[in-house]
Amino acid sequence: MKVVAVGGGTGLSTLLRGLKNYPFDITAVVTITDEGGSSGILREELNVPPPGDIRNNLVALANSESILSTLFNYRFQDGSLKGHSVGNIILAALTKITGSFAEAIAKASDILAIKGRVLPVSLQMARLLAIFEDGTHVVGETNIVEYSKKTKSRIVELKLHEPVRINPEVQKVLEESDAVILGPGSLYTSVIANLVINGFQECLKKSRAVKIYISNIMTQPGETFGYTLKDHVKEIERYAGVFLDYIIHSFPPGNEEVLKKYIEKGAEPVKVDIYDNRIITGHYSSIIFEGDYRIRHDSILISEMLFNLLNSVKNQKAERKPSDLEVKL
């Protein structure tokens, strides 16, 4: 099956690490609006699209035992390169050498011998603009998150500061895909940041693919403070312009100490308040250490569930007309 996974940040790369172990034709479509950390610096100083999310997902689709994967993810700890990862610098250099961000990604994909493809959602530079419920307009991903954290004001509209067009290759894979998976990842800055690209919504509407949304496990201060599952789904469907076929939600691990730390920072488990046959819930999460203990989707568990779901959908399509589809897991 041709599977397109859409997102950015750590959520998408976590999913890809599991999906690459299954017989899928995978394309990762990655946001290009990151302005923080190493990506933000390279974007500002070299006038190249932010490479960080692209790098994460290239490495996720590469052989995890490869020394090249380790090299791409290596981050300098001191000196003038402190905070930069080798992969970000390589992608920026390849962009300058080839004159094309898309070509740079293709070259890096060959170097890492990845399974599948990684495509930027647009070939142009882009910045996000958020309008908050208090009427404030904020430009830039980092600024948007910081303003929301400070005020706890909700985003009522997310758009681009200046319109950019969808990458033609992304348009093609969306229209030819069997399944489009949105998320997991930050609701606005990782997932919806792709949906607001000019042409993306139209491609989703034309596509006959099964549309799946993988919800966040926890709410996120700065983006989804107090959001329920219904809130997440409502926003995804509003910006995607299509009705989701399946909504996947994972419960967090039952570790009270880790959950308490999240709650102290203003995050809490996403409350399930949708009850229809589109919802698939389960325990597809785990706790990993990233400088601190974090709740994340489990690559193995979530990809196994998706494999079973998509196989079921495929078999039913072979037997029934699309309107009669019904999945039982």
Coordinates of C-alpha atoms in Angstrom, one line a residue:
M1 CA 0.0 0.0 0.0
K2 CA 1.1 3.6 -0.7
V3 CA 1.1 5.3 2.7
V4 CA 1.7 9.0 3.2
A5 CA 2.5 10.2 6.7
V6 CA 2.1 13.9 7.4
G7 CA 3.6 15.8 10.3
G8 CA 6.8 17.1 11.8
G9 CA 8.8 17.1 14.9
T10 CA 9.4 13.9 17.0
G11 CA 5.9 12.5 16.5
L12 CA 6.2 11.7 12.8
S13 CA 9.7 10.2 13.1
T14 CA 8.5 8.0 16.0
L15 CA 5.8 6.6 13.7
L16 CA 8.2 6.1 10.7
R17 CA 10.6 4.0 12.8
G18 CA 7.9 1.4 13.2
L19 CA 6.2 1.7 9.7
K20 CA 9.5 1.1 7.9
N21 CA 9.4 -2.5 9.2
Y22 CA 6.2 -3.3 7.2
P23 CA 5.6 -3.8 3.5
F24 CA 4.5 -0.2 2.8
D25 CA 5.5 2.3 0.1
I26 CA 6.2 5.1 2.6
T27 CA 6.3 8.8 1.9
A28 CA 6.8 11.3 4.8
V29 CA 5.5 14.8 4.2
V30 CA 7.2 17.2 6.5
T31 CA 6.4 20.8 7.6
I32 CA 8.8 23.6 6.8
T33 CA 7.8 26.2 9.3
D34 CA 10.2 25.3 12.2
E35 CA 12.0 28.4 13.6
G36 CA 13.5 27.1 16.8
G37 CA 17.0 25.8 17.7
S38 CA 19.5 24.8 15.1
S39 CA 16.9 24.9 12.3
G40 CA 15.9 28.4 13.1
I41 CA 19.5 29.6 13.1
L42 CA 20.4 28.0 9.8
R43 CA 17.2 29.3 8.3
E44 CA 17.9 32.8 9.4
E45 CA 21.7 32.9 8.6
L46 CA 21.8 30.9 5.4
N47 CA 18.3 31.5 4.0
V48 CA 17.6 27.8 3.6
P49 CA 14.4 26.0 4.7
P50 CA 14.6 24.6 8.2
P51 CA 16.3 21.2 8.0
G52 CA 15.7 19.8 11.5
D53 CA 12.3 18.0 11.0
I54 CA 13.5 16.7 7.6
R55 CA 16.7 15.3 9.2
N56 CA 14.7 13.6 12.0
N57 CA 12.5 11.8 9.5
L58 CA 15.4 10.8 7.2
V59 CA 17.2 9.2 10.1
A60 CA 13.9 7.5 11.2
L61 CA 13.6 5.8 7.8
A62 CA 17.3 4.8 7.7
N63 CA 19.0 1.7 9.0
S64 CA 19.1 2.4 12.8
E65 CA 22.4 0.5 13.1
S66 CA 24.1 2.7 10.5
I67 CA 27.0 4.9 11.6
L68 CA 25.7 7.4 9.1
S69 CA 22.4 7.6 11.0
T70 CA 24.3 8.3 14.2
L71 CA 26.4 10.9 12.4
F72 CA 23.4 12.8 11.1
N73 CA 21.9 12.9 14.6
Y74 CA 25.1 14.0 16.4
R75 CA 24.6 17.3 18.0
F76 CA 27.6 19.5 19.0
Q77 CA 27.8 20.3 22.7
D78 CA 30.2 23.2 22.8
G79 CA 32.1 25.7 20.6
S80 CA 30.6 27.9 17.9
L81 CA 28.6 24.9 16.6
K82 CA 26.9 24.2 19.9
G83 CA 23.3 23.1 19.4
H84 CA 23.7 22.2 15.7
S85 CA 23.4 18.7 14.5
V86 CA 25.6 17.3 11.8
G87 CA 22.6 16.4 9.7
N88 CA 21.2 19.9 9.7
I89 CA 24.6 21.3 8.6
I90 CA 24.9 18.7 5.8
L91 CA 21.3 19.4 4.5
A92 CA 22.0 23.2 4.6
A93 CA 25.3 22.6 2.7
L94 CA 23.7 20.3 0.1
T95 CA 21.0 23.0 -0.4
K96 CA 23.7 25.6 -1.2
I97 CA 25.6 23.2 -3.4
T98 CA 22.7 21.9 -5.5
G99 CA 20.6 25.1 -5.3
S100 CA 17.6 23.1 -4.3
F101 CA 16.3 21.9 -0.9
A102 CA 14.4 19.0 -2.6
E103 CA 17.7 17.9 -4.3
A104 CA 19.5 18.2 -1.0
I105 CA 17.0 15.9 0.6
A106 CA 17.3 13.4 -2.3
K107 CA 21.1 13.3 -1.9
A108 CA 20.8 12.8 1.9
S109 CA 18.3 10.1 1.3
D110 CA 20.8 8.3 -0.9
I111 CA 23.5 8.7 1.6
L112 CA 21.4 7.1 4.3
A113 CA 19.8 4.6 2.0
I114 CA 16.4 5.2 3.6
K115 CA 13.3 3.1 3.1
G116 CA 10.7 5.3 1.4
R117 CA 10.8 9.0 0.7
V118 CA 10.9 12.3 2.7
L119 CA 9.4 15.3 1.1
P120 CA 9.1 18.9 2.3
V121 CA 5.4 20.0 2.0
S122 CA 6.5 23.0 0.0
L123 CA 9.7 24.1 -1.8
Q124 CA 9.3 27.7 -0.6
M125 CA 10.2 29.3 2.6
A126 CA 7.1 29.7 4.9
R127 CA 6.2 31.2 8.3
L128 CA 3.1 30.6 10.3
L129 CA 0.6 33.3 11.5
A130 CA -1.8 32.5 14.4
I131 CA -4.8 34.6 15.4
F132 CA -5.8 34.0 19.0
E133 CA -9.2 34.3 20.7
D134 CA -8.1 37.5 22.3
G135 CA -7.6 39.0 18.8
T136 CA -3.8 39.0 18.9
H137 CA -1.9 38.1 15.7
V138 CA 1.4 36.4 16.2
V139 CA 3.9 35.5 13.5
G140 CA 6.5 32.6 13.7
E141 CA 6.2 29.1 15.2
T142 CA 8.3 29.8 18.3
N143 CA 6.5 33.1 19.0
I144 CA 3.1 31.4 18.6
V145 CA 3.9 28.7 21.1
E146 CA 5.4 31.2 23.6
Y147 CA 2.4 33.6 23.4
S148 CA -0.1 30.8 24.0
K149 CA 1.9 29.4 26.9
K150 CA 2.0 32.9 28.5
T151 CA -1.6 33.8 28.0
K152 CA -3.3 30.4 27.7
S153 CA -5.3 31.9 24.8
R154 CA -6.6 29.5 22.2
I155 CA -5.7 29.7 18.5
V156 CA -8.8 30.4 16.5
E157 CA -7.1 30.5 13.1
L158 CA -3.7 29.3 11.8
K159 CA -2.5 30.4 8.4
L160 CA 0.6 31.3 6.5
H161 CA 2.1 34.7 6.9
E162 CA 2.5 34.7 3.1
P163 CA 1.0 32.0 0.9
V164 CA 3.2 29.2 -0.5
R165 CA 2.3 26.4 -2.9
I166 CA 2.3 22.7 -2.2
N167 CA 5.4 20.7 -3.5
P168 CA 4.3 19.1 -6.8
E169 CA 5.7 15.8 -5.6
V170 CA 3.6 16.0 -2.5
Q171 CA 0.5 16.7 -4.6
K172 CA 1.2 13.6 -6.6
V173 CA 1.7 11.2 -3.7
L174 CA -1.4 12.5 -1.9
E175 CA -3.6 11.9 -5.0
E176 CA -2.1 8.5 -5.6
S177 CA -2.0 7.2 -2.0
D178 CA -4.0 4.4 -0.4
A179 CA -3.8 5.9 3.1
V180 CA -3.0 9.3 4.5
I181 CA -1.9 9.4 8.2
L182 CA -2.1 12.8 9.9
G183 CA 0.1 13.0 13.0
P184 CA 1.1 12.2 15.7
G185 CA 2.6 15.6 16.6
S186 CA 1.9 19.1 17.8
L187 CA -1.6 19.8 16.6
Y188 CA -1.0 23.3 15.0
T189 CA 2.8 23.5 14.5
S190 CA 3.4 20.0 13.2
V191 CA 0.2 18.7 11.6
I192 CA -2.0 21.7 10.7
A193 CA 1.1 23.6 9.6
N194 CA 1.1 21.2 6.5
L195 CA -2.7 21.5 5.9
V196 CA -2.6 25.3 5.5
I197 CA -0.2 25.1 2.6
N198 CA -2.0 26.2 -0.6
G199 CA -3.3 23.2 -2.5
F200 CA -3.0 20.7 0.3
Q201 CA -6.6 20.6 1.2
E202 CA -7.7 20.3 -2.4
C203 CA -5.4 17.3 -2.8
L204 CA -6.9 15.6 0.2
K205 CA -10.4 16.2 -1.1
K206 CA -9.5 14.6 -4.5
S207 CA -7.7 11.6 -2.9
R208 CA -9.6 8.4 -2.4
A209 CA -7.1 7.4 0.3
V210 CA -8.3 6.3 3.8
K211 CA -7.7 9.3 6.1
I212 CA -6.4 8.5 9.5
Y213 CA -5.6 10.9 12.4
I214 CA -3.3 9.8 15.3
S215 CA -4.1 12.0 18.2
N216 CA -1.7 13.3 20.8
I217 CA -1.6 11.4 24.0
M218 CA -1.3 14.5 26.2
T219 CA -2.4 18.1 25.8
Q220 CA 0.4 20.5 25.0
P221 CA 1.0 23.8 26.8
G222 CA 1.3 26.5 24.1
E223 CA -1.0 24.8 21.6
T224 CA -3.7 22.6 23.1
F225 CA -4.2 23.6 26.7
G226 CA -7.4 21.9 27.9
Y227 CA -8.2 20.4 24.5
T228 CA -10.2 17.1 24.4
L229 CA -10.1 14.6 21.6
K230 CA -13.1 16.2 20.0
D231 CA -11.3 19.5 20.0
H232 CA -8.3 17.9 18.2
V233 CA -10.5 16.2 15.6
K234 CA -12.6 19.3 15.0
E235 CA -9.5 21.3 14.1
I236 CA -8.0 18.6 11.9
E237 CA -11.2 18.2 9.9
R238 CA -11.6 22.0 9.7
Y239 CA -8.2 22.5 8.1
A240 CA -8.1 19.2 6.2
G241 CA -11.5 19.9 4.6
V242 CA -12.3 16.2 4.8
F243 CA -14.1 13.8 7.1
L244 CA -11.6 11.5 8.9
D245 CA -12.2 7.7 8.4
Y246 CA -10.4 6.7 11.5
I247 CA -9.2 8.4 14.7
I248 CA -6.6 6.7 16.8
H249 CA -6.0 7.5 20.4
S250 CA -3.6 6.0 22.8
F251 CA -3.9 6.1 26.6
P252 CA -0.8 7.2 28.5
P253 CA 1.2 4.6 30.5
G254 CA 0.0 4.3 34.1
N255 CA 3.1 5.9 35.7
E256 CA 1.8 8.3 38.3
E257 CA 5.1 10.0 38.9
V258 CA 5.6 10.8 35.2
L259 CA 2.0 11.9 34.8
K260 CA 2.4 14.2 37.8
K261 CA 5.3 16.0 36.2
Y262 CA 3.3 16.6 33.0
I263 CA 0.4 18.0 35.0
E264 CA 2.7 20.3 36.9
K265 CA 3.7 21.7 33.5
G266 CA 0.1 22.2 32.4
A267 CA -0.3 19.1 30.4
E268 CA -2.8 16.3 31.0
P269 CA -4.1 13.1 29.2
V270 CA -6.3 14.0 26.3
K271 CA -9.9 13.2 27.3
V272 CA -11.8 10.9 25.0
D273 CA -15.2 12.5 24.3
I274 CA -16.0 11.0 20.9
Y275 CA -17.9 7.8 20.7
D276 CA -18.4 6.4 17.2
N277 CA -17.1 3.6 15.1
R278 CA -14.3 5.8 13.7
I279 CA -12.5 5.7 17.1
I280 CA -9.8 3.2 17.9
T281 CA -8.4 3.4 21.4
G282 CA -5.7 1.4 23.1
H283 CA -2.4 1.4 24.9
Y284 CA 0.1 2.3 22.1
S285 CA 2.4 4.4 24.3
S286 CA 5.5 4.1 26.3
I287 CA 7.8 6.1 28.5
I288 CA 11.3 7.0 27.1
F289 CA 14.1 9.1 28.6
E290 CA 15.0 12.3 26.6
G291 CA 16.9 14.2 29.3
D292 CA 13.7 13.6 31.3
Y293 CA 11.0 10.9 31.2
R294 CA 8.6 11.5 28.3
I295 CA 5.4 9.9 27.2
R296 CA 5.6 9.0 23.5
H297 CA 3.7 6.8 21.1
D298 CA 5.4 3.4 20.9
S299 CA 6.8 2.9 17.4
I300 CA 6.3 -0.9 17.5
L301 CA 2.8 -0.9 19.0
I302 CA 1.3 2.0 16.9
S303 CA 2.8 0.7 13.6
E304 CA 1.5 -2.9 14.3
M305 CA -2.0 -1.6 14.9
L306 CA -1.8 0.5 11.7
F307 CA -0.6 -2.5 9.7
N308 CA -3.6 -4.5 11.0
L309 CA -6.0 -1.7 10.3
L310 CA -4.8 -1.0 6.8
N311 CA -4.7 -4.7 5.9
S312 CA -8.3 -5.0 7.1
V313 CA -9.3 -1.9 5.0
K314 CA -7.5 -3.4 2.0
N315 CA -9.2 -6.7 2.3
Q316 CA -12.6 -5.1 2.7
K317 CA -12.1 -2.9 -0.3
A318 CA -11.5 -6.0 -2.3
E319 CA -14.8 -7.5 -1.1
R320 CA -17.1 -4.5 -0.8
K321 CA -17.8 -1.1 -2.3
P322 CA -16.1 1.7 -0.3
S323 CA -19.4 2.9 1.3
D324 CA -19.8 -0.4 3.0
L325 CA -16.4 -0.4 4.7
E326 CA -16.3 -1.5 8.3
V327 CA -13.2 -2.4 10.3
K328 CA -13.2 -4.6 13.3
L329 CA -10.0 -4.8 15.3

